[in-house]
Short mmCIF file of C-alpha atoms in Angstrom, two decimals:
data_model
loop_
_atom_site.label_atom_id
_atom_site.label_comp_id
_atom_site.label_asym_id
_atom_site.label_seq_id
_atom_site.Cartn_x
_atom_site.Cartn_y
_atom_site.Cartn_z
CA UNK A 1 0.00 0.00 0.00
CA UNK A 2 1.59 3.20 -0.68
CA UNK A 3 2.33 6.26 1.56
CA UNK A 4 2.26 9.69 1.05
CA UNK A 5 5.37 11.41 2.42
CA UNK A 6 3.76 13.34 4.86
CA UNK A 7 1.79 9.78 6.26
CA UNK A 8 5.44 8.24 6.89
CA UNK A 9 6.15 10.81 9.46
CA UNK A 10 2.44 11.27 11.00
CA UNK A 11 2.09 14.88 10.41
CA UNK A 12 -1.55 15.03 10.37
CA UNK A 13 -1.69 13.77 14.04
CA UNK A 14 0.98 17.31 14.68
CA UNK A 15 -2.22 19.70 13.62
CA UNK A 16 -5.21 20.11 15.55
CA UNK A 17 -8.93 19.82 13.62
CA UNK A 18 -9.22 23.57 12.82
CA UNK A 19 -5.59 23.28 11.29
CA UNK A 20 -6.13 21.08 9.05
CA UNK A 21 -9.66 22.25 8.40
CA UNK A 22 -7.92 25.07 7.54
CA UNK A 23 -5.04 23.66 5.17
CA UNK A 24 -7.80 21.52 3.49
CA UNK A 25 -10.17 24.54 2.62
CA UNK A 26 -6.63 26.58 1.20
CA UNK A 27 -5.98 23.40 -0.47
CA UNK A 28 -9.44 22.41 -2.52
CA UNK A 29 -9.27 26.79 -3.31
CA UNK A 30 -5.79 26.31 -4.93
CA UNK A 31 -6.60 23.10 -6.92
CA UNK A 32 -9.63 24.29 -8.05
CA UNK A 33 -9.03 28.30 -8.87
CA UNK A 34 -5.42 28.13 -9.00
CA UNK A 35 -3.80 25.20 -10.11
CA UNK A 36 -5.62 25.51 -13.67
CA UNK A 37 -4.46 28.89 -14.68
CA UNK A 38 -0.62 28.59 -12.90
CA UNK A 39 1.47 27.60 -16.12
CA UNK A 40 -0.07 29.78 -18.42
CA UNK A 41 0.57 32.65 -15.71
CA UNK A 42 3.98 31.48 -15.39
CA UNK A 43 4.51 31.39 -18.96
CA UNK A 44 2.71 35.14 -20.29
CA UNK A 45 4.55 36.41 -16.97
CA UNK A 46 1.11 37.61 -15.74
CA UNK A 47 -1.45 37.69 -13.31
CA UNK A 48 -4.93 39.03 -12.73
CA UNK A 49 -3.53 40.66 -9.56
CA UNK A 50 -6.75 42.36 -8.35
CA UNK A 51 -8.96 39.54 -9.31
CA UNK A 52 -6.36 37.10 -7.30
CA UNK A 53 -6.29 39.54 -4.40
CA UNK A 54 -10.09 39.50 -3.81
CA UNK A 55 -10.79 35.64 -3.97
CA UNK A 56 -7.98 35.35 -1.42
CA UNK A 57 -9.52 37.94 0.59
CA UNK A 58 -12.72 35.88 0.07
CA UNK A 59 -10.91 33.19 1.64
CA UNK A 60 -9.29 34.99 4.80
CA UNK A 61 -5.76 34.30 4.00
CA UNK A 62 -4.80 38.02 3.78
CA UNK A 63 -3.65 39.20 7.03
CA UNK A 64 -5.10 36.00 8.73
CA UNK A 65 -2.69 35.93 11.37
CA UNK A 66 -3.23 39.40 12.44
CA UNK A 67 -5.89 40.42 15.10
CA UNK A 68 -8.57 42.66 14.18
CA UNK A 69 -9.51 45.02 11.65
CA UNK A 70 -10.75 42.52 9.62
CA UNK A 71 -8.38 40.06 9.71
CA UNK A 72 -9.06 36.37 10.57
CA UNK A 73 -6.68 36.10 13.86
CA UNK A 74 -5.42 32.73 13.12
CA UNK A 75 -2.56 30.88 15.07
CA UNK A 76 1.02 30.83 13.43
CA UNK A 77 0.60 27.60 12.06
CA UNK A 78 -2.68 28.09 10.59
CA UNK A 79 -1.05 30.96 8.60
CA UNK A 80 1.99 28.36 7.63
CA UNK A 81 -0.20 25.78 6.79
CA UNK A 82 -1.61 28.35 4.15
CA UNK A 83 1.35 29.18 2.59
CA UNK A 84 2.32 26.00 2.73
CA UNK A 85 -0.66 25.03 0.46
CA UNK A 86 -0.78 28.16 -2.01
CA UNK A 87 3.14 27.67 -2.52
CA UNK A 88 2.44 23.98 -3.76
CA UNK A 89 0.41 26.13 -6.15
CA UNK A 90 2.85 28.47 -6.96
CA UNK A 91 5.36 30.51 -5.09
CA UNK A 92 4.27 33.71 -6.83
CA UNK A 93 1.08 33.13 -4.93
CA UNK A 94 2.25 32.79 -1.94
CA UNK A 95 4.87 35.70 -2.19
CA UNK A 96 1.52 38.10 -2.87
CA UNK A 97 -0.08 36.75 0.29
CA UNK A 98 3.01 37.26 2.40
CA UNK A 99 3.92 40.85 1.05
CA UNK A 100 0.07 41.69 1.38
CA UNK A 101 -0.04 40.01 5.12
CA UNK A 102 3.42 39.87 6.83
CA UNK A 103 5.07 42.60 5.30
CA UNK A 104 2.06 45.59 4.09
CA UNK A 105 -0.23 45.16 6.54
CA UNK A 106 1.80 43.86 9.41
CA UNK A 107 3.66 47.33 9.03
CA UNK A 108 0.54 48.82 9.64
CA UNK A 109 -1.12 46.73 11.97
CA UNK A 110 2.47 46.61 14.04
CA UNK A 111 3.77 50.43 13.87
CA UNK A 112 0.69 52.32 12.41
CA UNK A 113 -1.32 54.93 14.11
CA UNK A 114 -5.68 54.03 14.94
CA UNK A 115 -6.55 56.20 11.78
CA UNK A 116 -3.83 54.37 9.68
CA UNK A 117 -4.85 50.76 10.70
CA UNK A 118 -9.03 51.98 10.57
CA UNK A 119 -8.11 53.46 7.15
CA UNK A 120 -6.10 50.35 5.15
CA UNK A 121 -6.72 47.13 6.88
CA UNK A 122 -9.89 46.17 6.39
CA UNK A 123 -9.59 46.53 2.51
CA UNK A 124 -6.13 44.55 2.42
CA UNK A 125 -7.71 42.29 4.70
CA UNK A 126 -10.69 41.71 1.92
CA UNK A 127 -8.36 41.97 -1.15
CA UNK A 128 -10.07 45.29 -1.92
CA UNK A 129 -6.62 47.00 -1.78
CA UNK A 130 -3.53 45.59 -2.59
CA UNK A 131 -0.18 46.69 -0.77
CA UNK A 132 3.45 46.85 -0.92
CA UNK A 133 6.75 47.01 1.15
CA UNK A 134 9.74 48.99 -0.40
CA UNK A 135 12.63 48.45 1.37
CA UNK A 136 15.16 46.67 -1.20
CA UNK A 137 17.39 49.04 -3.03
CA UNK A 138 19.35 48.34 -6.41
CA UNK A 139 22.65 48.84 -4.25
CA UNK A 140 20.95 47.86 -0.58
CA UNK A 141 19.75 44.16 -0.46
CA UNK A 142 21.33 42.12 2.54
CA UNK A 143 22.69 45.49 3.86
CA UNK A 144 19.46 47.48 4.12
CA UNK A 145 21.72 50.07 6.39
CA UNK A 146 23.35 50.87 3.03
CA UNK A 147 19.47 52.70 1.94
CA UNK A 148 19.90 55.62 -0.12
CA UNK A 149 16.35 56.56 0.09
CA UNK A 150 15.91 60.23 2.16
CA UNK A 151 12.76 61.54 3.73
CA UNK A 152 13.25 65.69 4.55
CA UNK A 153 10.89 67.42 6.55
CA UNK A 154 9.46 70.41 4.42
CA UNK A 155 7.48 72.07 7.27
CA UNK A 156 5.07 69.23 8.32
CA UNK A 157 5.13 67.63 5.21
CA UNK A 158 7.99 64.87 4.26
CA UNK A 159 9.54 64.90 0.84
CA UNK A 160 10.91 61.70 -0.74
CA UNK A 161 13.37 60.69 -3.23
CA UNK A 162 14.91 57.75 -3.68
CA UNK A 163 14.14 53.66 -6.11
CA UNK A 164 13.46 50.14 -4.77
CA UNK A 165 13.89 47.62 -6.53
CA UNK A 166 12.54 44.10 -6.75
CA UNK A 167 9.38 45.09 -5.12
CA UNK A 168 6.43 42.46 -5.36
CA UNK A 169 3.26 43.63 -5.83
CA UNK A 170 4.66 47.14 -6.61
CA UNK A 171 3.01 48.43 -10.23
CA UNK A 172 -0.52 46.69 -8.73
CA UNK A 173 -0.41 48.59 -5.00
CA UNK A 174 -2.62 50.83 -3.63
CA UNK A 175 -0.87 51.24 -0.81
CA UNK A 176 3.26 51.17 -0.95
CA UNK A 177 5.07 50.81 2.71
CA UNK A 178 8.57 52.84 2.26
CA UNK A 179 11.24 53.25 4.07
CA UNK A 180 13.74 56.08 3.77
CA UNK A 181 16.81 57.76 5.51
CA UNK A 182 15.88 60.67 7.56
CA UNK A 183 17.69 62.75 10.55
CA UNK A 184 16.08 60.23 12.95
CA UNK A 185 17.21 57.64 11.59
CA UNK A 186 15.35 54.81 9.20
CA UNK A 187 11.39 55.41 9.19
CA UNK A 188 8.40 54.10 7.42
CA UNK A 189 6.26 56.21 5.48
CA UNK A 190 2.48 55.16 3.68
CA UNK A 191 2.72 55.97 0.20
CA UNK A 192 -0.57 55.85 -1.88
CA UNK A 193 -0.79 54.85 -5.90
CA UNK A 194 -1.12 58.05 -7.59
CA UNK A 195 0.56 60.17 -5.18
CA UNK A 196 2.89 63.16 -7.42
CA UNK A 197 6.28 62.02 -8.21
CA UNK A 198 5.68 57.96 -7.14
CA UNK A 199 5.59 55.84 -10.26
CA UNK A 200 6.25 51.57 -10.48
CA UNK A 201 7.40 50.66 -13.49
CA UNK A 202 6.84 46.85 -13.61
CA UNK A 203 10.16 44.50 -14.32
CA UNK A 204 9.86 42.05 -17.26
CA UNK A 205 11.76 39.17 -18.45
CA UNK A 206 12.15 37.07 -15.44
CA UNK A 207 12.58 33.84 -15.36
CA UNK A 208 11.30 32.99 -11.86
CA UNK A 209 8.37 34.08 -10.06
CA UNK A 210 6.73 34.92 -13.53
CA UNK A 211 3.36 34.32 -11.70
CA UNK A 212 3.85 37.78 -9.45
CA UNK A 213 4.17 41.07 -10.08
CA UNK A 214 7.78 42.53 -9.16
CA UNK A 215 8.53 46.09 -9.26
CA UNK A 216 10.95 49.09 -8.98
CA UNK A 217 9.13 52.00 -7.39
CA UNK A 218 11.04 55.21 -7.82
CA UNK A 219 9.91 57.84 -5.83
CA UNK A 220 10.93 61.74 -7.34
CA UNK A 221 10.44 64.89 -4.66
CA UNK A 222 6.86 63.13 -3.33
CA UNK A 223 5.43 64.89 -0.92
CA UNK A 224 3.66 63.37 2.11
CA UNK A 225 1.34 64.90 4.79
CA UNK A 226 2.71 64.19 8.53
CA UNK A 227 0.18 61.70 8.87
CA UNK A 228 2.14 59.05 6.26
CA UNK A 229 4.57 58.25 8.72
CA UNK A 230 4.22 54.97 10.65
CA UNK A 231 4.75 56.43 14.30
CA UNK A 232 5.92 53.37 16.30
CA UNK A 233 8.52 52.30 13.92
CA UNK A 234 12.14 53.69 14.40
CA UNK A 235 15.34 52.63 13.06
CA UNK A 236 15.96 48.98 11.02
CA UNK A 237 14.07 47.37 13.41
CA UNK A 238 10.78 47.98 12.37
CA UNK A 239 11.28 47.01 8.59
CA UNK A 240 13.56 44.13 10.33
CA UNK A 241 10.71 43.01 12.16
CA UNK A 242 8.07 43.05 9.03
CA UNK A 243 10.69 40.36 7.56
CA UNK A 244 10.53 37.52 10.53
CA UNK A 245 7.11 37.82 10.02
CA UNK A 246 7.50 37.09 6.07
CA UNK A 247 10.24 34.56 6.44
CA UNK A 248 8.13 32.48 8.95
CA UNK A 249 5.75 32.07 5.98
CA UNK A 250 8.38 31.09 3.74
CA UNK A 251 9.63 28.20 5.75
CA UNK A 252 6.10 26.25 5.43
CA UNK A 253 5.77 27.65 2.07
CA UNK A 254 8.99 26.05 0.47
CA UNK A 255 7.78 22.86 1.85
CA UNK A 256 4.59 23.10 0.08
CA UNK A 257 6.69 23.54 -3.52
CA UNK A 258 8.66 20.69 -2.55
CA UNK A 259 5.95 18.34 -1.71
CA UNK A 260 4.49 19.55 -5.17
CA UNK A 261 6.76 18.43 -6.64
CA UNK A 262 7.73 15.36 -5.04
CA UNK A 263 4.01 13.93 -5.46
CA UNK A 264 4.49 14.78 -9.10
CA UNK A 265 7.87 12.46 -9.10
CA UNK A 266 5.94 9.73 -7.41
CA UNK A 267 3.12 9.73 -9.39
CA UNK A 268 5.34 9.92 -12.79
CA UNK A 269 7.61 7.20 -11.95
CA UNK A 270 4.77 5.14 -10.99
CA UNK A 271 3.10 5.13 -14.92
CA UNK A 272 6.50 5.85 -16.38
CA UNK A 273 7.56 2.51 -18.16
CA UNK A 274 11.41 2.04 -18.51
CA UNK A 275 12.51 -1.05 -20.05
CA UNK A 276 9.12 -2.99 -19.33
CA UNK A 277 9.00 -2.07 -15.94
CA UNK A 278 7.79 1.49 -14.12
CA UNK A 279 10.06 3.73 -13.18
CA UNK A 280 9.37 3.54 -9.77
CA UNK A 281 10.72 -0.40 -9.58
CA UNK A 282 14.13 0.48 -9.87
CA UNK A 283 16.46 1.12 -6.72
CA UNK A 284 17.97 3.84 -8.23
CA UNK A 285 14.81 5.89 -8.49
CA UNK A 286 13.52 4.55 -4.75
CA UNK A 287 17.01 5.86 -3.37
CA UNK A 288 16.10 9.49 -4.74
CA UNK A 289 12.28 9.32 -3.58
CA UNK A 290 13.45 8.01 0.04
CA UNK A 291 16.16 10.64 0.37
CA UNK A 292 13.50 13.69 -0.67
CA UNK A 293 11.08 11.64 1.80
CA UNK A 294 13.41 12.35 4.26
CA UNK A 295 14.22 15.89 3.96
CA UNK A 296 11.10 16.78 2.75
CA UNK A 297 9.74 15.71 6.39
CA UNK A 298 12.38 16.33 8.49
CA UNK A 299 11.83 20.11 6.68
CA UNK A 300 7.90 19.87 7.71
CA UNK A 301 8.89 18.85 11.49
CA UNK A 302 11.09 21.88 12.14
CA UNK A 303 8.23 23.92 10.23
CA UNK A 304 5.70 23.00 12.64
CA UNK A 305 8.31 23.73 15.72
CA UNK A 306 8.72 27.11 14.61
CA UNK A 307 4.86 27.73 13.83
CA UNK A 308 4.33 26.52 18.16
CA UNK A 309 6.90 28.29 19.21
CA UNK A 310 5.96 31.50 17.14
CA UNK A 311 2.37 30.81 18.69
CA UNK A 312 4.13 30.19 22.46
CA UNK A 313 6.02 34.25 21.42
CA UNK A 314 9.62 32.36 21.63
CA UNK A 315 10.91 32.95 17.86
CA UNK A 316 13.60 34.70 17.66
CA UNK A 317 15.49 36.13 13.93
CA UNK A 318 18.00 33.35 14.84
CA UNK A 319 15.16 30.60 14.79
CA UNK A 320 13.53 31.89 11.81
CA UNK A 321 16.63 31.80 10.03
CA UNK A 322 16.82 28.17 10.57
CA UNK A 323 13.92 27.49 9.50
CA UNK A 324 14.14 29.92 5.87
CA UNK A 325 17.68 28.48 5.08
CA UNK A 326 17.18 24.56 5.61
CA UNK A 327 13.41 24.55 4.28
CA UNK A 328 14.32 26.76 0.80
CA UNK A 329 17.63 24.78 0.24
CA UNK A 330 16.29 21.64 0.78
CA UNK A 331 13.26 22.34 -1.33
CA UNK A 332 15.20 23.46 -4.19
CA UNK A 333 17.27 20.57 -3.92
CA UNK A 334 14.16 18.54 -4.26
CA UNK A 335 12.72 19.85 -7.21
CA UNK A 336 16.25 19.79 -8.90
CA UNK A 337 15.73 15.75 -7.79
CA UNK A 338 12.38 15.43 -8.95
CA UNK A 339 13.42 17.15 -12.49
CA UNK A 340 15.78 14.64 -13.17
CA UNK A 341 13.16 11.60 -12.64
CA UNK A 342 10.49 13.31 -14.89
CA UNK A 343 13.79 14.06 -17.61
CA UNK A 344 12.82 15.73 -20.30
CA UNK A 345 9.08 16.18 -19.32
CA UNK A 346 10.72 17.56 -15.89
CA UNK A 347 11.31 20.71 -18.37
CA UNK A 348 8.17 21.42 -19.85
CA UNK A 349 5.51 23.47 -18.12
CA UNK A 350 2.80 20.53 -18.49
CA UNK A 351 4.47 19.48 -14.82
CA UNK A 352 5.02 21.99 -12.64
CA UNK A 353 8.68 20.70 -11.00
CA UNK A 354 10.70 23.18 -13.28
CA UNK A 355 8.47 26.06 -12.33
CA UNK A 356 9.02 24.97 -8.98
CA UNK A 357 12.87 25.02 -9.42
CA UNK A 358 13.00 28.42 -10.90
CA UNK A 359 10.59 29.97 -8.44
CA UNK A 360 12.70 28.38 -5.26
CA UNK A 361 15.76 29.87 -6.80
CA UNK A 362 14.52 33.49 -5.76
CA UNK A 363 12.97 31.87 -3.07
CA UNK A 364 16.69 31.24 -2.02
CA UNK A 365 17.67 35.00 -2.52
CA UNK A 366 14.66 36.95 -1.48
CA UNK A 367 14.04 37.91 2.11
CA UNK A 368 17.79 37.23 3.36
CA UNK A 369 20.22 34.88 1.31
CA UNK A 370 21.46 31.65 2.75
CA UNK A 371 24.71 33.32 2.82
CA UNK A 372 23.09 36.05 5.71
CA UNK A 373 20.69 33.41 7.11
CA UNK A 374 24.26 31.27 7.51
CA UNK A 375 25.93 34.63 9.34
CA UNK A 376 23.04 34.90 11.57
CA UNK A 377 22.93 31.43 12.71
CA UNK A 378 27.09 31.80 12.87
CA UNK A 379 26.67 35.15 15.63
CA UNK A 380 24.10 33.27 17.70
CA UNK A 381 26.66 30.51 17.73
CA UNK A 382 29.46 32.48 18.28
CA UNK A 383 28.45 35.61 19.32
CA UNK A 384 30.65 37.01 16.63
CA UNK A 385 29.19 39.17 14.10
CA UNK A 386 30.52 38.52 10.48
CA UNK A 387 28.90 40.48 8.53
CA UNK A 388 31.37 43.47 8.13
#
């Protein structure tokens, strides 16, 4: 009798019945609104955004970790479980659920003022409004210190100028979340589609995420009343902060790309014929699947740590990072695995492991590089920073 990955290690007795009440009805969404549509997405490089944005607000994914104003004020691992289940989907999908949720709205909902939160949440929360977070620079990625981005006061108005780069969601937002350089150090400002001076030219042939929307926003003299800036956020910390909450999704969604994909090996192998016998029959092949097995659910286990302890308020950046940098690399492994068992089909957008692999190579990159995640894990080991 066979056995799903997951049933080997008994992860369905981990979740309680509103978990995986919850991870079903994200699941049966994605298969049937989703799944369809994904490769040709992938392959024009475009997505009905808004449309996309207000089915998953229909859904109560956006923000559903957040309390109030709309939002669905799930645990941790309810809001994993979901991105692990859109990410089998696509990780496009789940990148414009974590930028709209973790990284837009938490902003808000973290460091905004009453009138900001009243103002923008419930309409992210519903997919009526789509946001963004605009912190990545052409020459500040890992070292966001490095911003070039200034905010001047010009009486009690702020003027901006500055360009971010590799912004998802950016040319589609309604609302942008930007952070600039100003004589108090780093602070967020609210920057609304349409304002003077703030344009998002959309960036085209990518080969990865082509599902998702990725921007520059360049910002030239825009002017801002006093009441854009997000008052409880001060220095790198408060963008810093917006990121655990983005990574966390990212370590349950890399999972869900690599059990994608490994359910598409094991069901290929299994009707592939190979010299008069399936695929599936020959060591070779069952050495791959049981190593992939392995990770795939060792990856899941230290998943659903992180989501308790995130729900218990004991996750530090140190524990996220171990979580982003084993669950992406492993994943991408996997997919590189489960390309090589499908061959030549593994290349073709009729399966979706080669989407998979491209997507999880940004996955890798975005949101701290394994080469920073490494460095942070090193100065909690050491208590040596090496990043300078």
């Amino acid at each position: 009798m066979k056995s799903h990955p997951f049933e080997l290690f008994a992860i369905d007795g981990l979740l309680s019945d509103e978990e995986r009440e919850i991870q079903r009805t994200v699941r049966t969404m994605g298969d049937r609104e989703l799944r369809p549509h994904v490769a040709d997405w992938f392959e024009d490089g475009e997505i009905p955004a808004h449309d996309l944005a207000r089915r998953l607000g229909d859904l109560g994914v956006l923000g559903m970790h957040l309390q109030g104003y709309g939002c669905a004020g799930t645990s941790a691992v309810s809001y994993g479980l979901a991105c692990l289940e859109l990410e089998a989907v696509d990780s496009g999908l789940r990148s414009l659920v974590s930028v709209q949720g973790s990284l837009a709205m938490y902003a808000i909902w973290k460091y905004g003022s009453e009138d900001q939160k009243n103002e923008w949440l419930p309409g992210m929360a519903a997919g009526e409004k789509i946001g963004c977070f605009g912190l990545t620079e052409p020459d500040a990625g890992s070292d966001p210190g490095a911003m070039r981005t200034t905010a001047k006061r010009d009486g009690t108005d702020w003027i901006l100028n500055g360009t971010k780069m590799w912004i998802t969601n950016g040319s589609v937002a309604d609302i942008a979340v930007v952070w600039a350089r100003t004589d108090e150090g780093v602070r967020g400002f609210l920057v609304p589609g349409g304002t003077p001076g703030f344009t998002a030219p959309e960036i085209k042939k990518k080969l990865s995420l082509r599902a998702s929307v990725t921007s520059e926003l360049v910002l030239e003299d825009v002017r801002l009343p006093a009441s854009a800036l997000l008052p409880e956020a001060r220095g790198l910390s408060g963008p810093l902060g917006c990121l655990n909450e983005a990574r966390f999704g990212i370590v349950f969604g890399a999972i869900g790309a690599a059990r994608d994909c490994l359910e598409t090996a094991l069901s290929y192998a299994a009707d592939r014929q190979v010299f008069a016998r399936s695929l599936a029959s020959y060591q070779l092949t069952q050495q791959k699947l049981a190593d992939m097995t392995l990770e795939l659910g060792k990856g899941m286990l230290l998943a659903l740590h992180l989501g308790r302890l995130k729900d218990a308020g004991d996750l530090p950046p140190e524990r996220v990072s171990l979580g982003k940098l084993n669950n992406v690399r492993e994943a991408l492994d996997i997919a590189r695995q489960c390309r090589t068992i499908l061959g030549a089909n593994g290349i073709t957008l009729e399966y979706p492991v080669i989407r998979h692999a491209n997507n999880l190579e940004s996955v890798l990159t975005y949101e701290g590089t394994s080469e920073v995640h490494s460095l942070v894990i090193g100065r909690a080991l050491t208590d040596e920073p090496a990043f300078r």
